[in-house]
Coordinates of C-alpha atoms in Angstrom, one line a residue:
Chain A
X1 CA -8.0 4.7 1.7
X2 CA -11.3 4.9 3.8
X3 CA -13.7 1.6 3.9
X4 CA -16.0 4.5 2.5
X5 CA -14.2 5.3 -0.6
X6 CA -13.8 2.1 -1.4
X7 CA -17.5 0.9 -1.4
X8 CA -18.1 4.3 -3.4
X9 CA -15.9 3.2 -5.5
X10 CA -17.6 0.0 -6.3
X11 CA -20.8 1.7 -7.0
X12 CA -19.4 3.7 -9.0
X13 CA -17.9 1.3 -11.1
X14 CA -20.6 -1.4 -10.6
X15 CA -17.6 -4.0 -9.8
X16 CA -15.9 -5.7 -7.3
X17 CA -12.9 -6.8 -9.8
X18 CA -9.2 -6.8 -8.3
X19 CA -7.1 -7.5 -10.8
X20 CA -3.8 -9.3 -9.9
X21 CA -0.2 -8.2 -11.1
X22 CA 1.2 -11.8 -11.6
X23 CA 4.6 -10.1 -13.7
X24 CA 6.5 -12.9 -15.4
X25 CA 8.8 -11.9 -18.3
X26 CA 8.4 -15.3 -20.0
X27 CA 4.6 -14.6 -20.4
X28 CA 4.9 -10.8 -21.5
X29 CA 2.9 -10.4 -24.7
X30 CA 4.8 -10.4 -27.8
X31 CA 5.0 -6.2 -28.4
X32 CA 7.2 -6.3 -25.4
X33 CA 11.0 -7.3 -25.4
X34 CA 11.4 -10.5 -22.5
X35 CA 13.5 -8.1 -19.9
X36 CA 12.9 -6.3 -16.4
X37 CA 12.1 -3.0 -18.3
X38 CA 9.1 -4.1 -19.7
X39 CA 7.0 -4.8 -16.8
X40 CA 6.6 -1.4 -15.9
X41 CA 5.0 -0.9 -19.8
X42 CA 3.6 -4.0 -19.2
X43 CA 1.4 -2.8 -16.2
X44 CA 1.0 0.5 -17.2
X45 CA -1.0 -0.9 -20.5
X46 CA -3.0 -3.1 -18.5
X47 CA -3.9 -0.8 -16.0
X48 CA -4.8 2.2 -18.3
X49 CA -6.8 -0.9 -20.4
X50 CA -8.8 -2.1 -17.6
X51 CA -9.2 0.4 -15.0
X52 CA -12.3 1.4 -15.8
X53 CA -13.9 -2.1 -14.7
X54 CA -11.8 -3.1 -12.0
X55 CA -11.5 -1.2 -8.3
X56 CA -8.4 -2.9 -7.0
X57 CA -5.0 -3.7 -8.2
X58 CA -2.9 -6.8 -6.2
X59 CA 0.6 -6.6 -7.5
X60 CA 2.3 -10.0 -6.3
X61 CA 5.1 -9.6 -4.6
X62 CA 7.0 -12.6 -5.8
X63 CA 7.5 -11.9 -8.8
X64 CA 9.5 -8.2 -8.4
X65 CA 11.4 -10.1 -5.8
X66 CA 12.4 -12.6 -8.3
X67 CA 14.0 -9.6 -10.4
X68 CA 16.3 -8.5 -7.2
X69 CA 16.5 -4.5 -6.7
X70 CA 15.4 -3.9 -10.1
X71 CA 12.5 -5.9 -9.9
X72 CA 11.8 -3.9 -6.7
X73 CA 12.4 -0.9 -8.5
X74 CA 9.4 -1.6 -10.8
X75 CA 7.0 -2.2 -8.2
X76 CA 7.8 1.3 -7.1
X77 CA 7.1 2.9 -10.2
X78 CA 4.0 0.9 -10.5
X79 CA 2.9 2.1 -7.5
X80 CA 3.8 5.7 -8.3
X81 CA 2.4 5.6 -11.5
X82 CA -1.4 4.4 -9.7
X83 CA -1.1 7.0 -6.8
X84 CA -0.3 9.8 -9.1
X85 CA -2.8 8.7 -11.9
X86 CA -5.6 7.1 -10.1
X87 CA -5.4 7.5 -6.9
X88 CA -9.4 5.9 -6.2
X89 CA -7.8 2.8 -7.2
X90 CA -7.4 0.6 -3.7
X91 CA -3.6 -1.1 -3.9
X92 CA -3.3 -4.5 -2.6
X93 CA 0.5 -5.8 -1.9
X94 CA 0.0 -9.6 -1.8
X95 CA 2.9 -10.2 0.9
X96 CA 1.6 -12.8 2.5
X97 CA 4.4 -11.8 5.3
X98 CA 4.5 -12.5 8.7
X99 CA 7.2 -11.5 11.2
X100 CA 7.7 -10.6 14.9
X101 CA 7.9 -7.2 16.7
X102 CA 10.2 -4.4 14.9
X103 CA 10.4 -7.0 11.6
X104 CA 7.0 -6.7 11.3
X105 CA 6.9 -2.7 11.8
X106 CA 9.1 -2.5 9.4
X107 CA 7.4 -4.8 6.4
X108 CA 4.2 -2.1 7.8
X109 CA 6.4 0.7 7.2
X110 CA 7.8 -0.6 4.1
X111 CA 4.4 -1.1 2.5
X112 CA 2.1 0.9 4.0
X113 CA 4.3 4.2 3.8
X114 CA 7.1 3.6 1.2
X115 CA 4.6 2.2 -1.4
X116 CA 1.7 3.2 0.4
X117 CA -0.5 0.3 -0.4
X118 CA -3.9 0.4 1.3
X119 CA -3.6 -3.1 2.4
X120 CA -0.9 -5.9 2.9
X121 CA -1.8 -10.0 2.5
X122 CA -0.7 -11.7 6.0
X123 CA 0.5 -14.8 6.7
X124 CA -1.7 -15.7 10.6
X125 CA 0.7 -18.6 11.4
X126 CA 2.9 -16.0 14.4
X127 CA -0.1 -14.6 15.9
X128 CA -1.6 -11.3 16.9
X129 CA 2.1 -9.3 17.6
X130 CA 3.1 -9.8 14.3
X131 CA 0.1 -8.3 12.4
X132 CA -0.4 -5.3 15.1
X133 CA 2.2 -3.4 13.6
X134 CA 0.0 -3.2 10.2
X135 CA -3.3 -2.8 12.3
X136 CA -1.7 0.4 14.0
X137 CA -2.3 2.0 10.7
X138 CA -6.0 4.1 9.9
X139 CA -7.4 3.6 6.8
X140 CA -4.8 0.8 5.7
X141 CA -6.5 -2.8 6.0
X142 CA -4.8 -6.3 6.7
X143 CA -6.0 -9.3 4.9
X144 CA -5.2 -12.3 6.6
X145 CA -4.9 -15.7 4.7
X146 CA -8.0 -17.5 5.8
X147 CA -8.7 -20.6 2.9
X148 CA -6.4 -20.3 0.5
X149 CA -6.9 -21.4 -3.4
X150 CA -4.1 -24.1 -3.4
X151 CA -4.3 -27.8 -3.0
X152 CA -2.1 -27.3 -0.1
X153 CA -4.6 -25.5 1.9
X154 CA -5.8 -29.2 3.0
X155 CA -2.8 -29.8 4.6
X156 CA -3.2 -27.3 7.6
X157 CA -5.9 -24.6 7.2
X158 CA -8.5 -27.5 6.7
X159 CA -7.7 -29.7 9.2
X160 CA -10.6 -30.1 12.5
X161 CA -14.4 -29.9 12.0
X162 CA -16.5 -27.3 11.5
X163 CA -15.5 -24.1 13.4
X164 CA -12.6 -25.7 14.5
X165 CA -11.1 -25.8 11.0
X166 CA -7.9 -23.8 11.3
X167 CA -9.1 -21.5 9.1
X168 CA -12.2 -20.6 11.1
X169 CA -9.9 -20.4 14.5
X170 CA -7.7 -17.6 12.4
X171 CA -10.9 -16.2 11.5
X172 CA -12.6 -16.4 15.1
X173 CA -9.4 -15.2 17.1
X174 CA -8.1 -12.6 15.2
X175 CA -11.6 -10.8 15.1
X176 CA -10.8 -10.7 18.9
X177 CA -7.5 -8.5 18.4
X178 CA -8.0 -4.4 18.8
X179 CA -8.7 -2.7 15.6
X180 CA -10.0 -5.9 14.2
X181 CA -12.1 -4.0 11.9
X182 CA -9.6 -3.4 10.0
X183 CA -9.1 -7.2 9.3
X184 CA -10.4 -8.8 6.1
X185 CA -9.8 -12.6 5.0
X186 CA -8.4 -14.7 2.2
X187 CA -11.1 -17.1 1.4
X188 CA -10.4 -19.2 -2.1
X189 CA -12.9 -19.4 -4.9
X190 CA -12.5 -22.9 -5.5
X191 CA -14.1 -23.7 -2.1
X192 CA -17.3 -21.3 -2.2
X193 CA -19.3 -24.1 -0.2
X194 CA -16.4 -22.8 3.1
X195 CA -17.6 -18.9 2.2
X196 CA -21.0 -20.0 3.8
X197 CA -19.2 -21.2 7.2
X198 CA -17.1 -17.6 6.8
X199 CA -19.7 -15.6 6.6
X200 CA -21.7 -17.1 9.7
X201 CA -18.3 -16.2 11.3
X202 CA -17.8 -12.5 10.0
X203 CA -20.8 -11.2 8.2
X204 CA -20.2 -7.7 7.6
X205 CA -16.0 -7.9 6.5
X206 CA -14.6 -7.9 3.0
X207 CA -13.0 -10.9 1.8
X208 CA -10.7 -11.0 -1.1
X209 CA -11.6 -14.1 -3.0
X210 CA -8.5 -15.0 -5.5
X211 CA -9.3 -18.4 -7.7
X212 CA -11.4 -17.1 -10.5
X213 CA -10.8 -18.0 -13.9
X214 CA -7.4 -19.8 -14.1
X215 CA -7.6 -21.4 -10.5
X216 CA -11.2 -23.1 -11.4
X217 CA -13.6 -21.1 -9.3
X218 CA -16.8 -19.7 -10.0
X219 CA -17.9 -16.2 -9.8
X220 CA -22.1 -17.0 -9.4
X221 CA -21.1 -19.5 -6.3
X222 CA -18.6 -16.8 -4.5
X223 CA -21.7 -13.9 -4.7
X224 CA -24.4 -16.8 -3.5
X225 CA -22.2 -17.5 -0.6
X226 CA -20.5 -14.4 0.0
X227 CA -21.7 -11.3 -1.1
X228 CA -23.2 -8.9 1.8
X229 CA -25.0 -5.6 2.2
X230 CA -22.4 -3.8 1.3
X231 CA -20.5 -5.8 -1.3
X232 CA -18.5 -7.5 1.0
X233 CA -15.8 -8.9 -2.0
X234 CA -13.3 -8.0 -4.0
X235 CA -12.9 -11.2 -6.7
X236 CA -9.6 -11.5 -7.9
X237 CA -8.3 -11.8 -11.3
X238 CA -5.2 -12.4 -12.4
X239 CA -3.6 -14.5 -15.7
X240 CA -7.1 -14.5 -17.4
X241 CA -6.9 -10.8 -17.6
X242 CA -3.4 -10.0 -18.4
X243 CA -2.5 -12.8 -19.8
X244 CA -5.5 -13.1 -22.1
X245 CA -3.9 -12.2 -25.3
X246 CA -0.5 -12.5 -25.9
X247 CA -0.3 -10.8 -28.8
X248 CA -0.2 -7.1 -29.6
X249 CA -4.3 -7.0 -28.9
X250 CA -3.4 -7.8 -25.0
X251 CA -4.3 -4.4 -23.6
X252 CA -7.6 -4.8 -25.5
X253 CA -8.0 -8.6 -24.9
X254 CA -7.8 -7.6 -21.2
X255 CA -9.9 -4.6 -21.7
X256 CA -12.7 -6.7 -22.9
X257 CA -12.5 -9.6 -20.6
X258 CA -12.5 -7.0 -17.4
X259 CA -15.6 -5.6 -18.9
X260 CA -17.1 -9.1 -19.2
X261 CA -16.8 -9.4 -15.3
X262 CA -17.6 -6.2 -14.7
X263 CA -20.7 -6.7 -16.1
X264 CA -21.5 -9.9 -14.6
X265 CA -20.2 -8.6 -11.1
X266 CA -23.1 -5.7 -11.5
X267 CA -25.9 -7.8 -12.4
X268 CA -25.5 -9.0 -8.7
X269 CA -24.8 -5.6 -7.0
X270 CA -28.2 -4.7 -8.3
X271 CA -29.4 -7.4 -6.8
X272 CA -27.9 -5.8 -2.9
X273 CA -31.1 -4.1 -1.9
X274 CA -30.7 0.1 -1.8
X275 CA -27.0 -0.6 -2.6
X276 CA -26.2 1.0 -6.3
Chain B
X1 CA 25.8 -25.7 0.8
X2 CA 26.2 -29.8 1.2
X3 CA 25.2 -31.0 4.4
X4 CA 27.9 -32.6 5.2
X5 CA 30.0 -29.5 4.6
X6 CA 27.7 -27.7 7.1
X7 CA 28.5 -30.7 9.9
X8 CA 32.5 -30.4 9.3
X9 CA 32.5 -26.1 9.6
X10 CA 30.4 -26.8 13.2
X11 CA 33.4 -29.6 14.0
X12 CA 35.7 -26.6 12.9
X13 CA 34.9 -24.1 14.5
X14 CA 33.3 -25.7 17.2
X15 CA 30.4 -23.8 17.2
X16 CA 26.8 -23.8 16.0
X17 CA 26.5 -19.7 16.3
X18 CA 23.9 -18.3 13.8
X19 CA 24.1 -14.2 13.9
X20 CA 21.1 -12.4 13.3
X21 CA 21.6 -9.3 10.5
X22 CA 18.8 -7.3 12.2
X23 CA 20.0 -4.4 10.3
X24 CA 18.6 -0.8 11.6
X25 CA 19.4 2.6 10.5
X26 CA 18.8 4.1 13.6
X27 CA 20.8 1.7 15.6
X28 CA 23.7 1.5 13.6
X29 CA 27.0 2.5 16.3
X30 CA 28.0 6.3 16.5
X31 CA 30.9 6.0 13.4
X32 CA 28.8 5.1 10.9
X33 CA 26.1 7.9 9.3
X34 CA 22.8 7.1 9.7
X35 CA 21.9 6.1 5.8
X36 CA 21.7 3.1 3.7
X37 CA 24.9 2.8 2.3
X38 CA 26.4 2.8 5.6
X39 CA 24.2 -0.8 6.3
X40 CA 27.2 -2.6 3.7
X41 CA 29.9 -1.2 5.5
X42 CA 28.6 -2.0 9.4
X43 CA 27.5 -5.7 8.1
X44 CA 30.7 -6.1 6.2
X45 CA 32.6 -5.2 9.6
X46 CA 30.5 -7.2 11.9
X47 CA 30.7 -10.4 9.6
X48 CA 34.5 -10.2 9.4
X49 CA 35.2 -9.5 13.2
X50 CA 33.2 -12.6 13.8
X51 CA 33.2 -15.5 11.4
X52 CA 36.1 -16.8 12.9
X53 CA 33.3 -18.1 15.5
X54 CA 30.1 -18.3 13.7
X55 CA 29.0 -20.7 11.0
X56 CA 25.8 -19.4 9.6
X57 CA 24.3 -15.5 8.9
X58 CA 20.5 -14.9 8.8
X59 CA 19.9 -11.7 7.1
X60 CA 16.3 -10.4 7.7
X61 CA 14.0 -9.7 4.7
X62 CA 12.4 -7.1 6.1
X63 CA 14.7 -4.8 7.2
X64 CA 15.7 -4.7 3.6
X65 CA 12.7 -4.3 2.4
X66 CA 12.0 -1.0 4.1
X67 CA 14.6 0.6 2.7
X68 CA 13.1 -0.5 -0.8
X69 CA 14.9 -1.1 -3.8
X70 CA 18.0 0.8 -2.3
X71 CA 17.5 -2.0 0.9
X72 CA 17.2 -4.9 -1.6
X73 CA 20.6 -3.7 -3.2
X74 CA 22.2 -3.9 0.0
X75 CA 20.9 -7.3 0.5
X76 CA 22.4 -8.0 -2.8
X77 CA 26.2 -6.5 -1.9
X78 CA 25.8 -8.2 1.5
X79 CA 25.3 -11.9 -0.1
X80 CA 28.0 -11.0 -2.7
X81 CA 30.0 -10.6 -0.2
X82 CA 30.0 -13.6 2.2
X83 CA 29.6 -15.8 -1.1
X84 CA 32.8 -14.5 -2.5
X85 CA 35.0 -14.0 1.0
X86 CA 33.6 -16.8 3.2
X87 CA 32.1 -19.1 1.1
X88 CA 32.6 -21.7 3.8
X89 CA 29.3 -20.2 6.0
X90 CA 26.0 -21.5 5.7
X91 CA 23.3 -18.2 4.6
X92 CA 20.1 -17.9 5.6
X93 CA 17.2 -15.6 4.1
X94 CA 14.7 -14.7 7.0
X95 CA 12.0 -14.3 5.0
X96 CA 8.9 -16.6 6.5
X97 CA 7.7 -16.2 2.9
X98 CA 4.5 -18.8 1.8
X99 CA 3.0 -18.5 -1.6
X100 CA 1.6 -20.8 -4.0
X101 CA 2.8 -22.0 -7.5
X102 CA 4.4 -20.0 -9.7
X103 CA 5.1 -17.0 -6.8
X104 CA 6.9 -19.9 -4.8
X105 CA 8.5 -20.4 -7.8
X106 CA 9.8 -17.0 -8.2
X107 CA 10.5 -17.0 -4.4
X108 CA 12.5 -19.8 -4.8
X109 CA 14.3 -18.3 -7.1
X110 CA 15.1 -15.0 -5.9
X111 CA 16.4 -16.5 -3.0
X112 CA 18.4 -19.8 -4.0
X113 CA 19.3 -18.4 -7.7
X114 CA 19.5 -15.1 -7.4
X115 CA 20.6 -14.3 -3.5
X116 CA 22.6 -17.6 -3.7
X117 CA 21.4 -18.1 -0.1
X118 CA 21.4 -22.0 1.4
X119 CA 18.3 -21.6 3.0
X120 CA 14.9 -19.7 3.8
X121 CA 12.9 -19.5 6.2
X122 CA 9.2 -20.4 5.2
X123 CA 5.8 -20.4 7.0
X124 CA 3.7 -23.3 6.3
X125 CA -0.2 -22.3 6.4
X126 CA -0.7 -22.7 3.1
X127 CA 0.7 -26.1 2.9
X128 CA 2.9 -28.9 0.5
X129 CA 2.5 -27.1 -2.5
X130 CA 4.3 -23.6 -1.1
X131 CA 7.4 -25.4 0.0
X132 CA 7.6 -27.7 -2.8
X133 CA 9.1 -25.5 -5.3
X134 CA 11.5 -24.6 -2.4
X135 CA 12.6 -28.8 -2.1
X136 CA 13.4 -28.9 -5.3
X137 CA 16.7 -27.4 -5.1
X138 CA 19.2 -30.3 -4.2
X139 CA 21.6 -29.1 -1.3
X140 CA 19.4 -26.2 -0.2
X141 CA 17.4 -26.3 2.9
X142 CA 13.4 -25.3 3.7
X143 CA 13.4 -23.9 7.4
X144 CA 9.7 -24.4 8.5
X145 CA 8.0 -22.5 11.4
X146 CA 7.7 -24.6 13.8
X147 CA 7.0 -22.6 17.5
X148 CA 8.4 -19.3 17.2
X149 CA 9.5 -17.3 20.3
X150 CA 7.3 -14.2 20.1
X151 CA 4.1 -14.2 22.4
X152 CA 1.5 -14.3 19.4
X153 CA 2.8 -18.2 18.9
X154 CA 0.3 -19.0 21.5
X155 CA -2.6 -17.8 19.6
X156 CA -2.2 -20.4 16.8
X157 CA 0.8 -22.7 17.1
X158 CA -0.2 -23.7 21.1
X159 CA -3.7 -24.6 20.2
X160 CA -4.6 -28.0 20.7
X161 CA -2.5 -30.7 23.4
X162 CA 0.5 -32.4 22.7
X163 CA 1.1 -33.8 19.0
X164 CA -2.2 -32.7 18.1
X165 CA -0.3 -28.8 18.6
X166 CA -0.5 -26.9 15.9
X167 CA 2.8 -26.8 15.8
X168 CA 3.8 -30.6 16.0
X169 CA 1.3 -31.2 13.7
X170 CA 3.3 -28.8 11.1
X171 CA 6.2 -31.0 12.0
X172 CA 4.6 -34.5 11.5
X173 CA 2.5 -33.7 8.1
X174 CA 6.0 -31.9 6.9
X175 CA 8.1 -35.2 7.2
X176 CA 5.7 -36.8 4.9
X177 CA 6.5 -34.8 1.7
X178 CA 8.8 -35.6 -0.8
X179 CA 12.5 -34.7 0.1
X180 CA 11.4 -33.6 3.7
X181 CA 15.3 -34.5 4.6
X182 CA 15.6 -31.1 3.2
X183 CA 12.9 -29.4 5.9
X184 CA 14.1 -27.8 9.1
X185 CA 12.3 -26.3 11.6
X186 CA 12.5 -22.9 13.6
X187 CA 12.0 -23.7 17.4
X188 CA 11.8 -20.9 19.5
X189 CA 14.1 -20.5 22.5
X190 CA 11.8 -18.9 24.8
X191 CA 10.0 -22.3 24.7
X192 CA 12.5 -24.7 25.6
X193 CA 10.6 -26.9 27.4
X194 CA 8.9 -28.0 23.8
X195 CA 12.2 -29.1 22.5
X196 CA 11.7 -32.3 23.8
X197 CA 8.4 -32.7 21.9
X198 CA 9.9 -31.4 18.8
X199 CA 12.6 -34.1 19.1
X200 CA 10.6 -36.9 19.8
X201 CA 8.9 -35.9 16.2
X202 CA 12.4 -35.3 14.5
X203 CA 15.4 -36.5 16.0
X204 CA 17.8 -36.3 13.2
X205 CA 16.9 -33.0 11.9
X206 CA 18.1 -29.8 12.6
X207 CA 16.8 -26.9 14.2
X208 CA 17.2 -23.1 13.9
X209 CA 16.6 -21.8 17.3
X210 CA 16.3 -18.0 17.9
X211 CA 15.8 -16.0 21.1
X212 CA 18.7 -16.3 22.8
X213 CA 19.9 -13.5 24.5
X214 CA 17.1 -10.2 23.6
X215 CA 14.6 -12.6 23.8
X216 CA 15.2 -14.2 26.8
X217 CA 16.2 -18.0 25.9
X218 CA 18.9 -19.7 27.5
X219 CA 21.5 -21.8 25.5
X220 CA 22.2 -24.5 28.5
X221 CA 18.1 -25.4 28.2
X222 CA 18.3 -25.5 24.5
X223 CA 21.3 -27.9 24.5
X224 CA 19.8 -30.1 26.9
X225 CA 16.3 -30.7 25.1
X226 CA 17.6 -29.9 21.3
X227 CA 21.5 -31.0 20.8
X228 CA 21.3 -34.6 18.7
X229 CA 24.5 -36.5 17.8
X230 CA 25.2 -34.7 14.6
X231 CA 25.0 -31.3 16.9
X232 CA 21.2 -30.7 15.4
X233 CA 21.3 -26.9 16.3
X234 CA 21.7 -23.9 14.6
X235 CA 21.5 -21.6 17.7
X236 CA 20.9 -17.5 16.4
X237 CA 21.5 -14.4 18.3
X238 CA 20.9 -10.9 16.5
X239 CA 20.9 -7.7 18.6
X240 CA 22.7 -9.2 21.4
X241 CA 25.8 -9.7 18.8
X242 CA 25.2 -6.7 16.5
X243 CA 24.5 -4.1 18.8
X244 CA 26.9 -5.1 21.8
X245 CA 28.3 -1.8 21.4
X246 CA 27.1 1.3 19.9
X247 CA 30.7 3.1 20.0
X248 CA 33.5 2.6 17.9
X249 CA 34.2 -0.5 19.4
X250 CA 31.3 -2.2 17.9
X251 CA 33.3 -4.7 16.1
X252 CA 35.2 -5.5 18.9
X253 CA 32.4 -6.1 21.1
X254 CA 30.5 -8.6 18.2
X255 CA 33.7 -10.5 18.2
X256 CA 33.7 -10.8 22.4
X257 CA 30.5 -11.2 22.4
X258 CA 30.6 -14.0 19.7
X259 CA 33.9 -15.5 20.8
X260 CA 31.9 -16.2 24.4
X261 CA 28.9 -18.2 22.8
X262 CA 31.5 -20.3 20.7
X263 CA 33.3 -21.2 23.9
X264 CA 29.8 -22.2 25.6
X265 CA 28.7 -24.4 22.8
X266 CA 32.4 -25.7 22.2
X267 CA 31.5 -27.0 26.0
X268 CA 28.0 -28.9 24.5
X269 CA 29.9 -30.3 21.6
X270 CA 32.7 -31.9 23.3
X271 CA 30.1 -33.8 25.0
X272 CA 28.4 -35.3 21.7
X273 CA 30.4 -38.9 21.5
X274 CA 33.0 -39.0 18.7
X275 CA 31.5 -35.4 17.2
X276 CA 34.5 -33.3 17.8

């Protein structure tokens, strides 16, 4: 999809919502039987439900892996099912891969043509040759993990001062790499005060911001911090949307609480001067 | 796979061998047809012609995963196979996954439950709480990124001197989490000269070292720097095994072509005191 697109897209809609595909047959809302071939029904309710609010879809790989070929098989058809019937919508596979030379071409081919996401989540941690495969491709973007949500994320990507931090040397050097502008960042909700330092760093790229809601973070800090001329975010949503009801209502449980950030989200896009 | 079990197969054989399933459609020799059912058959031949001198496979994730759910089925008939015929050799998912939560979870999962492999490799940016779920499982291993052998490890994992690295500092924080006896580390071969670093950080553990042969490391400097008195090395070779040949003789020329690293590492292991 073209970066132009997309920010149409958001004024259209008046949101910056991605909502996250977090498939876990334990936590399937009661109309739906506990196996593999509900997920596809699954995401098909919740898509149709909330796709009027939300711009982005982030289907987590993990959990299709977890289900083996078949579980594979229903990321496909979720991914058929959005280019065929809403093709606006901008497809995020959350990978979080990273691999060397022809591995690497191949996890680009795999989700950039056989899926045909419009962006892939990227691990930094092997350096520019194994995320120049992805950035060969126009009009499909990388995000790299910057500052992730976890309690982990002290371990490493916090460790130095200042711009030193890790996360701000994956930041820093990886804006240095050709087609760079094709480059967005991770940055996790539950540390908005970072977003500050990150956008000192790269003002004018998106960031995908997961945290909100179930992970603790707070939408009002993430647009103080990080929202730019042109948007700048996609906010991520994930178990507090498709989760929110388990009961046969969840389609309209997620329907509504989509809408409720929606709404929240373009209370602060009107605030972007000559933006909506 | 118990440890210990791994240690007696190396005394065995007399070899520390790891091949590489680099699988490729458009490399596979001249009697097999270029498709994805043919991937079974080629593995299937390569693994029997040279177990008799290897002691651990690393299939990589994403040659599978280009190929889709089709490429995860193989995956599937691939593990079935080694589990059920040589249930003696250590497995190894290539899959540098890092996630948080309930998607390391799932990850764990698909690989130790489902796959039934004895180990995967993980990349640690987003720190403890991605490779716990992964610890968990009692005789199955974590294989950390350490210093990987493609050119983008210097963009990252070089930063900084000495055990301040990037790298080594992956390394020491690793050792401090719960059941870090299960953590190995991938050292690249191109960097040898690092070895020595690596094992003043962590004598006792092993090591998954690839780049010999394709990517130019040599298996004399490796033993010298790496080898530890319970061998310590898990030494991997891919195209330089698989693809020997590209003629009918491909089997043939995997089972030369593995037979002659056995003999070289039988060499290093005779000369580990009371190992043999």
């Amino acid at each position: 999809m073209r970066h132009s697109d997309l920010i149409q897209q958001i004024r259209v809609k008046k949101s910056f919502l991605c909502i996250g595909l977090d498939l876990d047959i334990d936590r399937l809302p009661s109309p739906f039987k506990k196996n593999i071939d509900s997920l596809f029904s699954f995401s098909k309710d919740i898509i149709d439900a909330t796709s009027a609010y939300s711009i982005a879809y982030k289907p987590n790989l993990a959990f299709f892996e977890a289900y083996g070929a078949k579980g594979w098989g229903v990321l496909e058809q979720i991914m058929d099912y959005i280019n065929s019937t809403y093709p606006e919508l901008f497809t995020i596979a959350d990978a979080k891969r990273g691999d060397i030379g022809t591995s690497s071409e191949r996890y680009a081919k795999a989700f950039f043509e056989v899926l045909n996401f419009d962006a892939v989540t990227l691990s930094p941690y092997m350096g520019r040759d194994s995320i120049s495969p992805f950035l060969a491709y126009k009009n499909k973007h990388v995000i790299l993990l910057g500052l992730t949500s976890n309690l982990g994320a002290q371990d490493f990507q916090l460790l130095g001062e200042g711009k030193n931090t890790w996360f701000a040397q994956v930041i820093q050097n990886s804006q240095t790499w050709s087609n760079s502008d094709r480059i967005w960042y991770v940055v996790g909700a539950t540390k908005a005060e970072y977003l500050k330092l990150v956008r000192s760093l790269v003002p004018n790229t998106f960031l995908l911001v997961p945290g909100i809601g179930a992970q603790g973070g707070n939408l009002s800090e993430v647009v103080r911090f990080g929202l730019n001329e042109q948007c700048g975010l996609l906010v991520n949503s994930s178990r507090g949307i498709i989760y929110k009801s388990n009961g046969s209502d969840f389609a309209r449980a997620a329907e509504v609480q989509s809408h409720k950030l929606q709404s929240e989200m373009e209370v602060y896009l009107k605030d972007i001067r000559d933006f909506l």
